[in-house]
Coordinates of C-alpha atoms and ligand atoms in Angstrom, one line a residue:
M1 CA -7.6 -44.5 -2.7
A2 CA -8.3 -42.1 0.1
E3 CA -5.6 -39.6 1.0
K4 CA -4.9 -37.9 4.3
R5 CA -2.3 -35.2 5.0
I6 CA -0.6 -34.8 8.3
G7 CA 1.2 -31.6 9.2
I8 CA 4.5 -32.0 11.1
I9 CA 6.3 -29.0 12.6
M10 CA 10.0 -29.7 12.3
N11 CA 12.4 -27.8 14.5
G12 CA 16.2 -28.0 14.1
V13 CA 15.7 -29.2 10.6
T14 CA 18.6 -27.3 9.1
G15 CA 21.0 -29.4 11.2
R16 CA 22.8 -32.6 10.3
M17 CA 20.2 -35.0 11.7
G18 CA 17.1 -32.9 11.1
A19 CA 17.8 -32.3 7.4
K20 CA 19.3 -35.6 6.2
Q21 CA 17.8 -38.3 8.3
H22 CA 14.5 -37.0 9.3
L23 CA 13.4 -34.7 6.5
L24 CA 15.1 -36.1 3.4
R25 CA 15.5 -39.8 4.1
S26 CA 12.4 -40.2 6.2
L27 CA 9.4 -37.9 5.7
L28 CA 10.2 -36.7 2.2
A29 CA 11.0 -40.2 1.1
V30 CA 7.6 -41.3 2.4
R31 CA 5.9 -38.3 0.7
D32 CA 7.7 -38.8 -2.6
E33 CA 6.8 -42.5 -2.7
G34 CA 3.1 -41.7 -2.4
G35 CA 2.6 -41.8 1.4
L36 CA 2.3 -44.4 4.1
I37 CA -0.4 -46.9 3.5
L38 CA -2.5 -47.2 6.7
G39 CA -4.5 -50.2 7.8
D40 CA -7.7 -49.0 6.1
G41 CA -5.9 -48.3 2.8
T42 CA -5.7 -44.6 3.3
R43 CA -2.5 -42.9 2.0
L44 CA -1.0 -40.8 4.8
I45 CA 1.1 -38.0 3.3
P46 CA 3.5 -36.2 5.7
E47 CA 3.5 -32.4 5.2
P48 CA 6.6 -30.9 7.0
V49 CA 6.4 -27.3 8.2
L50 CA 10.0 -26.1 8.8
V51 CA 10.7 -23.9 11.8
G52 CA 13.9 -22.4 13.1
R53 CA 16.0 -19.2 13.4
D54 CA 17.5 -18.7 10.0
S55 CA 14.9 -17.6 7.4
K56 CA 17.5 -17.9 4.6
K57 CA 18.4 -21.5 5.4
L58 CA 14.8 -22.5 6.0
S59 CA 13.4 -20.9 2.8
S60 CA 16.2 -22.5 0.7
L61 CA 15.7 -25.9 2.2
A62 CA 11.9 -25.6 1.7
K63 CA 12.2 -24.4 -1.9
K64 CA 14.7 -27.2 -2.8
H65 CA 12.3 -29.9 -1.6
G66 CA 8.9 -28.5 -2.6
I67 CA 7.9 -27.7 0.9
T68 CA 5.3 -24.8 1.0
R69 CA 5.5 -23.8 4.7
W70 CA 8.4 -22.6 6.8
S71 CA 8.6 -20.0 9.6
T72 CA 10.9 -18.4 12.2
D73 CA 7.9 -17.9 14.4
I74 CA 7.9 -21.2 16.4
E75 CA 5.3 -20.0 18.9
G76 CA 2.9 -18.8 16.2
T77 CA 3.3 -22.1 14.3
L78 CA 2.6 -24.1 17.5
R79 CA -0.7 -22.3 17.8
D80 CA -1.8 -23.7 14.4
N81 CA -4.3 -26.4 15.3
T82 CA -4.1 -28.0 11.9
L83 CA -0.6 -29.3 12.6
P84 CA -0.8 -32.2 15.1
I85 CA 2.9 -33.2 15.5
F86 CA 6.0 -31.4 16.7
F87 CA 9.4 -32.9 15.9
D88 CA 12.6 -31.7 17.5
A89 CA 16.2 -32.2 16.4
V90 CA 17.8 -29.0 17.8
S91 CA 21.1 -29.2 19.7
T92 CA 20.5 -31.1 22.9
N93 CA 20.6 -28.3 25.4
L94 CA 17.5 -26.7 23.8
R95 CA 15.4 -29.8 23.5
A96 CA 13.5 -29.7 26.8
K97 CA 12.6 -26.0 26.3
F98 CA 11.1 -26.6 22.9
V99 CA 9.4 -29.9 23.8
R100 CA 7.7 -28.2 26.8
Q101 CA 6.4 -25.4 24.6
A102 CA 5.0 -28.0 22.1
I103 CA 3.4 -30.1 24.9
A104 CA 1.7 -26.9 26.2
A105 CA 0.4 -26.3 22.7
G106 CA -1.2 -29.8 22.7
K107 CA 1.1 -31.3 20.0
H108 CA 2.1 -34.9 19.8
I109 CA 5.9 -35.1 20.3
Y110 CA 8.6 -36.9 18.5
C111 CA 12.2 -35.9 19.2
E112 CA 15.8 -36.8 18.9
K113 CA 17.7 -38.3 21.7
P114 CA 19.0 -37.2 24.3
T115 CA 15.6 -35.9 25.4
A116 CA 17.4 -33.5 27.8
T117 CA 20.8 -32.7 29.2
N118 CA 19.8 -33.9 32.7
L119 CA 17.5 -36.4 34.2
F120 CA 15.3 -33.8 36.0
D121 CA 14.3 -32.2 32.6
A122 CA 14.0 -35.6 30.9
I123 CA 11.5 -36.8 33.6
D124 CA 9.7 -33.5 33.6
I125 CA 8.9 -33.6 29.9
Y126 CA 7.8 -37.2 30.2
R127 CA 5.4 -36.3 33.0
R128 CA 4.1 -33.3 31.2
A129 CA 3.5 -35.3 28.1
K130 CA 1.7 -38.0 30.1
A131 CA -0.4 -35.4 31.9
A132 CA -1.4 -33.7 28.6
G133 CA -2.5 -37.1 27.2
I134 CA -0.5 -36.5 24.0
K135 CA 1.4 -39.2 22.1
H136 CA 5.1 -39.1 22.4
G137 CA 8.2 -40.8 21.0
V138 CA 12.0 -40.6 21.0
V139 CA 14.4 -41.6 18.2
Q140 CA 16.0 -44.9 18.9
D141 CA 17.2 -45.5 15.4
K142 CA 19.9 -48.1 16.1
L143 CA 17.1 -50.7 16.8
W144 CA 16.2 -50.6 13.1
L145 CA 19.7 -50.9 11.7
P146 CA 19.9 -54.1 9.5
G147 CA 22.9 -55.4 11.6
L148 CA 21.0 -55.0 14.8
L149 CA 17.8 -56.5 13.4
K150 CA 19.9 -59.6 12.4
L151 CA 21.4 -59.7 15.8
K152 CA 18.0 -59.5 17.4
H153 CA 16.8 -62.4 15.2
L154 CA 19.7 -64.5 16.5
L155 CA 18.8 -63.6 20.1
E156 CA 15.2 -64.4 19.6
S157 CA 16.0 -67.8 18.0
G158 CA 18.0 -68.8 21.1
F159 CA 21.2 -69.1 19.0
F160 CA 23.5 -67.8 21.8
G161 CA 22.3 -70.0 24.7
R162 CA 23.1 -68.0 27.8
V163 CA 24.4 -64.6 26.8
L164 CA 27.7 -64.0 28.7
S165 CA 29.0 -60.7 27.4
V166 CA 28.3 -57.9 24.9
R167 CA 31.2 -55.8 23.5
G168 CA 30.4 -52.6 21.7
E169 CA 33.1 -50.7 19.8
F170 CA 31.9 -47.4 18.4
G171 CA 33.8 -44.5 16.9
Y172 CA 36.0 -43.0 14.3
W173 CA 38.4 -40.1 14.0
V174 CA 36.7 -36.7 14.2
F175 CA 39.1 -34.1 12.8
E176 CA 39.9 -31.2 15.1
G177 CA 38.9 -28.7 12.5
S178 CA 42.4 -27.2 11.9
D179 CA 43.8 -29.0 8.8
K180 CA 40.5 -30.5 7.8
P181 CA 36.9 -29.5 8.6
A182 CA 35.5 -31.4 11.6
Q183 CA 32.8 -33.9 10.7
R184 CA 30.7 -33.1 13.8
P185 CA 29.4 -29.7 15.1
S186 CA 31.6 -27.9 17.7
W187 CA 28.8 -27.9 20.3
N188 CA 29.5 -31.7 20.7
Y189 CA 32.8 -30.8 22.4
R190 CA 31.4 -28.1 24.8
Q191 CA 29.7 -29.1 28.0
S192 CA 27.7 -25.9 28.3
Q193 CA 26.0 -26.7 24.9
G194 CA 25.0 -30.2 25.8
G195 CA 28.1 -31.8 24.2
G196 CA 30.0 -34.9 25.3
I197 CA 30.1 -38.5 24.0
I198 CA 28.7 -39.9 27.3
L199 CA 25.4 -38.0 26.8
D200 CA 25.5 -38.6 23.1
M201 CA 26.2 -42.3 23.0
L202 CA 25.1 -43.8 26.3
T203 CA 21.6 -42.7 25.5
H204 CA 21.9 -45.0 22.5
W205 CA 23.5 -47.9 24.4
R206 CA 20.7 -47.7 27.1
Y207 CA 17.9 -48.6 24.6
V208 CA 20.1 -51.2 22.8
L209 CA 20.9 -52.9 26.1
D210 CA 17.2 -52.6 27.3
D211 CA 15.7 -53.8 24.1
L212 CA 18.1 -56.6 23.1
F213 CA 19.7 -57.7 26.3
G214 CA 17.1 -57.3 29.1
G215 CA 18.2 -54.1 30.8
V216 CA 21.0 -52.5 32.7
K217 CA 21.6 -52.8 36.5
A218 CA 24.8 -50.8 37.1
V219 CA 27.4 -48.7 35.2
S220 CA 31.1 -48.0 35.6
C221 CA 32.4 -45.4 33.2
R222 CA 35.5 -43.3 32.5
G223 CA 34.9 -40.3 30.2
V224 CA 38.0 -38.6 28.9
V225 CA 38.7 -35.4 27.0
H226 CA 41.5 -36.8 24.8
I227 CA 41.7 -33.8 22.3
K228 CA 41.7 -30.6 24.3
E229 CA 41.9 -28.1 21.5
R230 CA 39.6 -28.0 18.5
W231 CA 38.5 -25.5 15.8
S232 CA 34.9 -24.4 15.4
E233 CA 32.8 -24.0 12.2
D234 CA 34.0 -20.4 12.0
G235 CA 37.7 -21.4 12.2
E236 CA 38.0 -20.3 15.8
R237 CA 40.2 -22.2 18.2
Y238 CA 38.5 -23.4 21.4
Q239 CA 39.1 -25.5 24.4
S240 CA 37.0 -28.7 24.4
D241 CA 35.7 -29.5 27.9
A242 CA 33.3 -32.2 26.9
E243 CA 34.6 -35.8 26.8
D244 CA 35.4 -37.2 23.3
A245 CA 35.7 -40.8 24.6
A246 CA 33.9 -43.0 27.1
Y247 CA 34.9 -46.4 28.3
A248 CA 31.9 -47.9 30.0
T249 CA 31.1 -51.3 31.5
F250 CA 27.5 -52.3 32.4
E251 CA 26.1 -55.0 34.6
L252 CA 23.1 -56.4 32.8
C253 CA 19.9 -57.4 34.7
D254 CA 20.3 -61.1 33.7
G255 CA 23.9 -61.3 35.0
G256 CA 25.7 -60.7 31.8
I257 CA 28.4 -58.0 31.3
A258 CA 28.4 -55.4 28.5
H259 CA 31.3 -53.1 27.7
F260 CA 31.1 -50.3 25.2
N261 CA 34.0 -48.1 24.0
S262 CA 32.7 -44.9 22.4
S263 CA 35.3 -42.6 20.9
W264 CA 35.6 -39.7 18.5
A265 CA 39.4 -40.1 18.8
V266 CA 40.0 -43.5 17.4
R267 CA 40.8 -44.9 14.0
V268 CA 38.8 -47.7 12.4
R269 CA 40.2 -51.1 11.9
R270 CA 37.1 -53.3 12.4
D271 CA 34.1 -54.3 10.4
D272 CA 32.1 -51.1 10.8
L273 CA 31.8 -47.8 12.7
L274 CA 29.8 -49.6 15.3
T275 CA 30.3 -53.3 16.0
I276 CA 28.6 -55.3 18.7
Q277 CA 30.0 -58.7 19.6
V278 CA 27.8 -61.0 21.7
D279 CA 29.3 -64.2 23.2
G280 CA 27.0 -66.9 24.5
T281 CA 27.4 -70.5 25.7
E282 CA 26.2 -71.8 22.4
G283 CA 27.4 -69.3 19.9
S284 CA 28.7 -65.8 19.2
A285 CA 27.9 -63.0 16.7
V286 CA 29.3 -59.7 15.6
A287 CA 26.9 -57.1 14.2
G288 CA 27.9 -54.0 12.2
L289 CA 25.5 -51.4 10.9
R290 CA 24.3 -53.6 8.1
R291 CA 26.0 -57.0 8.3
C292 CA 26.1 -59.7 11.0
W293 CA 28.3 -62.7 11.3
S294 CA 27.8 -65.6 13.7
Q295 CA 29.8 -68.6 14.9
S296 CA 28.1 -71.6 16.6
R297 CA 29.6 -73.8 19.3
N298 CA 30.2 -76.5 16.6
D299 CA 32.2 -74.1 14.4
T300 CA 34.2 -72.7 17.3
P301 CA 38.0 -73.3 16.6
T302 CA 40.4 -74.5 19.3
P303 CA 43.2 -71.9 19.2
V304 CA 46.6 -72.6 20.8
W305 CA 48.7 -69.7 22.0
N306 CA 52.1 -69.9 20.3
P307 CA 53.5 -66.6 19.0
D308 CA 56.7 -68.4 17.9
L309 CA 54.9 -69.9 14.9
P310 CA 52.7 -68.2 12.2
Q311 CA 49.0 -68.7 13.0
T312 CA 47.4 -71.4 10.9
L313 CA 43.8 -70.8 12.0
D314 CA 41.8 -68.3 9.9
Y315 CA 40.0 -66.6 12.7
M316 CA 37.9 -64.4 10.4
G317 CA 37.0 -67.3 8.1
G318 CA 35.0 -69.3 10.7
W319 CA 32.0 -67.0 10.7
E320 CA 28.8 -67.3 8.8
E321 CA 27.1 -64.2 7.5
S322 CA 23.4 -63.6 8.1
L323 CA 21.4 -63.4 4.9
D324 CA 19.9 -60.2 3.6
N325 CA 16.5 -61.9 3.1
V326 CA 14.4 -58.7 3.6
V327 CA 14.7 -55.2 2.2
Y328 CA 15.7 -52.9 5.0
T329 CA 14.5 -49.4 5.0
N330 CA 16.4 -46.4 6.5
A331 CA 16.4 -46.9 10.3
F332 CA 15.1 -43.4 11.0
R333 CA 12.3 -43.8 8.5
A334 CA 11.3 -47.2 9.9
Q335 CA 10.7 -45.6 13.3
W336 CA 9.0 -42.5 11.8
E337 CA 6.5 -44.8 10.0
L338 CA 5.7 -46.6 13.3
F339 CA 5.3 -43.2 15.0
L340 CA 2.9 -41.9 12.3
R341 CA 0.9 -45.1 12.6
H342 CA 0.8 -44.7 16.4
V343 CA -0.6 -41.2 16.0
T344 CA -3.1 -42.0 13.3
E345 CA -4.0 -45.6 14.1
E346 CA -3.3 -46.0 17.8
T347 CA -0.8 -48.8 17.2
P348 CA 1.6 -49.4 20.1
F349 CA 4.8 -47.3 20.3
P350 CA 6.8 -48.2 23.3
W351 CA 9.8 -45.9 22.6
N352 CA 8.4 -42.9 24.4
L353 CA 9.7 -40.1 26.6
R354 CA 10.1 -42.4 29.6
E355 CA 12.4 -44.6 27.5
G356 CA 14.2 -41.4 26.4
A357 CA 14.6 -40.4 30.1
K358 CA 16.2 -43.8 30.8
G359 CA 18.9 -43.0 28.3
V360 CA 19.6 -39.6 30.0
Q361 CA 19.6 -41.4 33.4
L362 CA 22.3 -43.8 32.2
A363 CA 24.4 -40.9 30.9
E364 CA 24.0 -39.0 34.1
L365 CA 25.0 -42.0 36.2
A366 CA 28.0 -42.5 33.9
Y367 CA 29.1 -38.9 34.6
E368 CA 28.7 -39.6 38.3
S369 CA 30.8 -42.8 37.9
T370 CA 33.5 -40.9 36.0
L371 CA 33.6 -38.1 38.7
E372 CA 33.5 -40.4 41.7
R373 CA 35.5 -43.3 40.1
R374 CA 33.0 -45.9 41.2
W375 CA 30.2 -48.3 40.1
V376 CA 26.7 -46.7 40.2
D377 CA 23.4 -48.6 40.4
V378 CA 20.6 -47.8 37.9
S379 CA 17.2 -47.4 39.5
E380 CA 13.8 -47.8 37.9
I381 CA 12.1 -44.6 36.6
E382 CA 8.5 -44.4 37.7
E383 CA 5.8 -45.0 35.1
Ligands
LIG1 N1 19.9 -40.5 16.5 C1 21.2 -40.3 16.2 O1 21.9 -41.2 15.8 C2 21.8 -38.9 16.4 C3 23.0 -38.6 15.7 C4 23.6 -37.4 15.9 C5 22.9 -36.4 16.6 N2 21.7 -36.7 17.2 C6 21.0 -35.7 18.0 O2 20.3 -34.8 17.2 C7 20.4 -33.5 17.7 C8 21.0 -32.6 16.6 O3 22.3 -32.9 16.3 P1 23.0 -32.5 15.0 O4 24.3 -33.2 14.9 O5 22.1 -32.5 13.9 O6 23.4 -31.0 15.4 P2 23.5 -29.7 14.4 O7 24.3 -28.7 15.1 O8 23.9 -30.1 13.0 O9 22.0 -29.2 14.3 C9 21.4 -28.5 15.3 C10 20.1 -27.8 14.9 O10 19.7 -27.0 16.0 C11 19.4 -25.7 15.6 N3 19.6 -24.7 16.6 C12 20.7 -24.5 17.4 N4 20.5 -23.5 18.2 C13 19.2 -23.1 18.1 C14 18.4 -22.1 18.7 N5 18.9 -21.3 19.7 N6 17.2 -22.0 18.3 C15 16.6 -22.8 17.3 N7 17.4 -23.7 16.7 C16 18.6 -23.9 17.1 C17 20.4 -25.4 14.4 O11 20.0 -24.4 13.6 C18 20.3 -26.8 13.7 O12 19.2 -26.8 12.9 C19 21.2 -33.6 19.0 O13 20.4 -33.6 20.1 C20 22.0 -34.8 18.8 O14 22.3 -35.4 20.1 C21 21.2 -37.9 17.1

């Protein structure tokens, strides 16, 4: 079988997302399983080239995983014409800068969300990519979570009838870093470094609402810094000025309402770290990261409010779980494979930098709503 190698410059790959999700669970998993089989039977083998600031971290990561190339010279690596793709997972405030450099060097771009910290930069990199005629894509991993794929299947089958409302509950307790190490990097809690849960999570909710529920018309949001003091990776105490919770309501284009609570200051007593409940005239469903439960109109109980008596209805029991009838791959890997096909086989890839800019737009409007304490309309971003 023919074999083709594809060089991918990976920036920010020593970080949480870059290392685990993109390098290990996506590209190295594809490489170690013998490559991605293209339409003509060719095996496409990804060859990551690691770039960044810290030669010690880069060399040890490369050595550990049998990667031959790494460099601290990003500009020099970008000049290498044998490497067609640039991937970026640096902290958000640096994304636009690196993506601009890579577009100027003629690379195809694939990057983490948010694509920028503000709409101006997000649209600017989209326009530059379009003008350069390169291929571009943005990580929208939640769309490939098994739970959301099952939910999408129910939506497409017409199970819900008319969708009335969507409730997203996302979050978990992120330790402050004093008694226990924080599970998230400290830049997440600093505005100047691109932190804040509105920018982090509303960029996800935008593509989930666009892709599954037909788009967002308006947003009302309240972002809050609940925990004002945290401790950094170096054990230093700092003041958090970026919101660690966001309570956002969205008007959907088809008249439905969505409400998402996103919080790093909440404890979990629900089916999963993210649950999305959809209620429709004919049925309802609740999706977690992997599982999904539904209840049809026929199975809907008739509850009676009476706190004076113990409840006899088993509310949790009246739901049917969607079957695991396919093998689900890691969500990041699933999207990577589609992007690699897009670059090598010209297959469609709608999740581009314009879609990424829509996420940044929703986050920016949610900040506006928080500051001005009002609903804000979402306008169309030009093609
Ligand atoms: N898709 C998702 O579900 C998801 C989840 C978490 C984070 N993210 C996004 O991924 C990105 C990275 O987040 P993370 O949690 O991995 O952060 P992280 O802090 O763990 O990693 C950041 C990376 O950026 C690099 N970096 C920082 N400053 C740099 C500089 N000046 N020059 C070069 N490299 C620099 C770091 O060395 C590290 O490799 C963020 O944009 C974040 O919003 C996406």
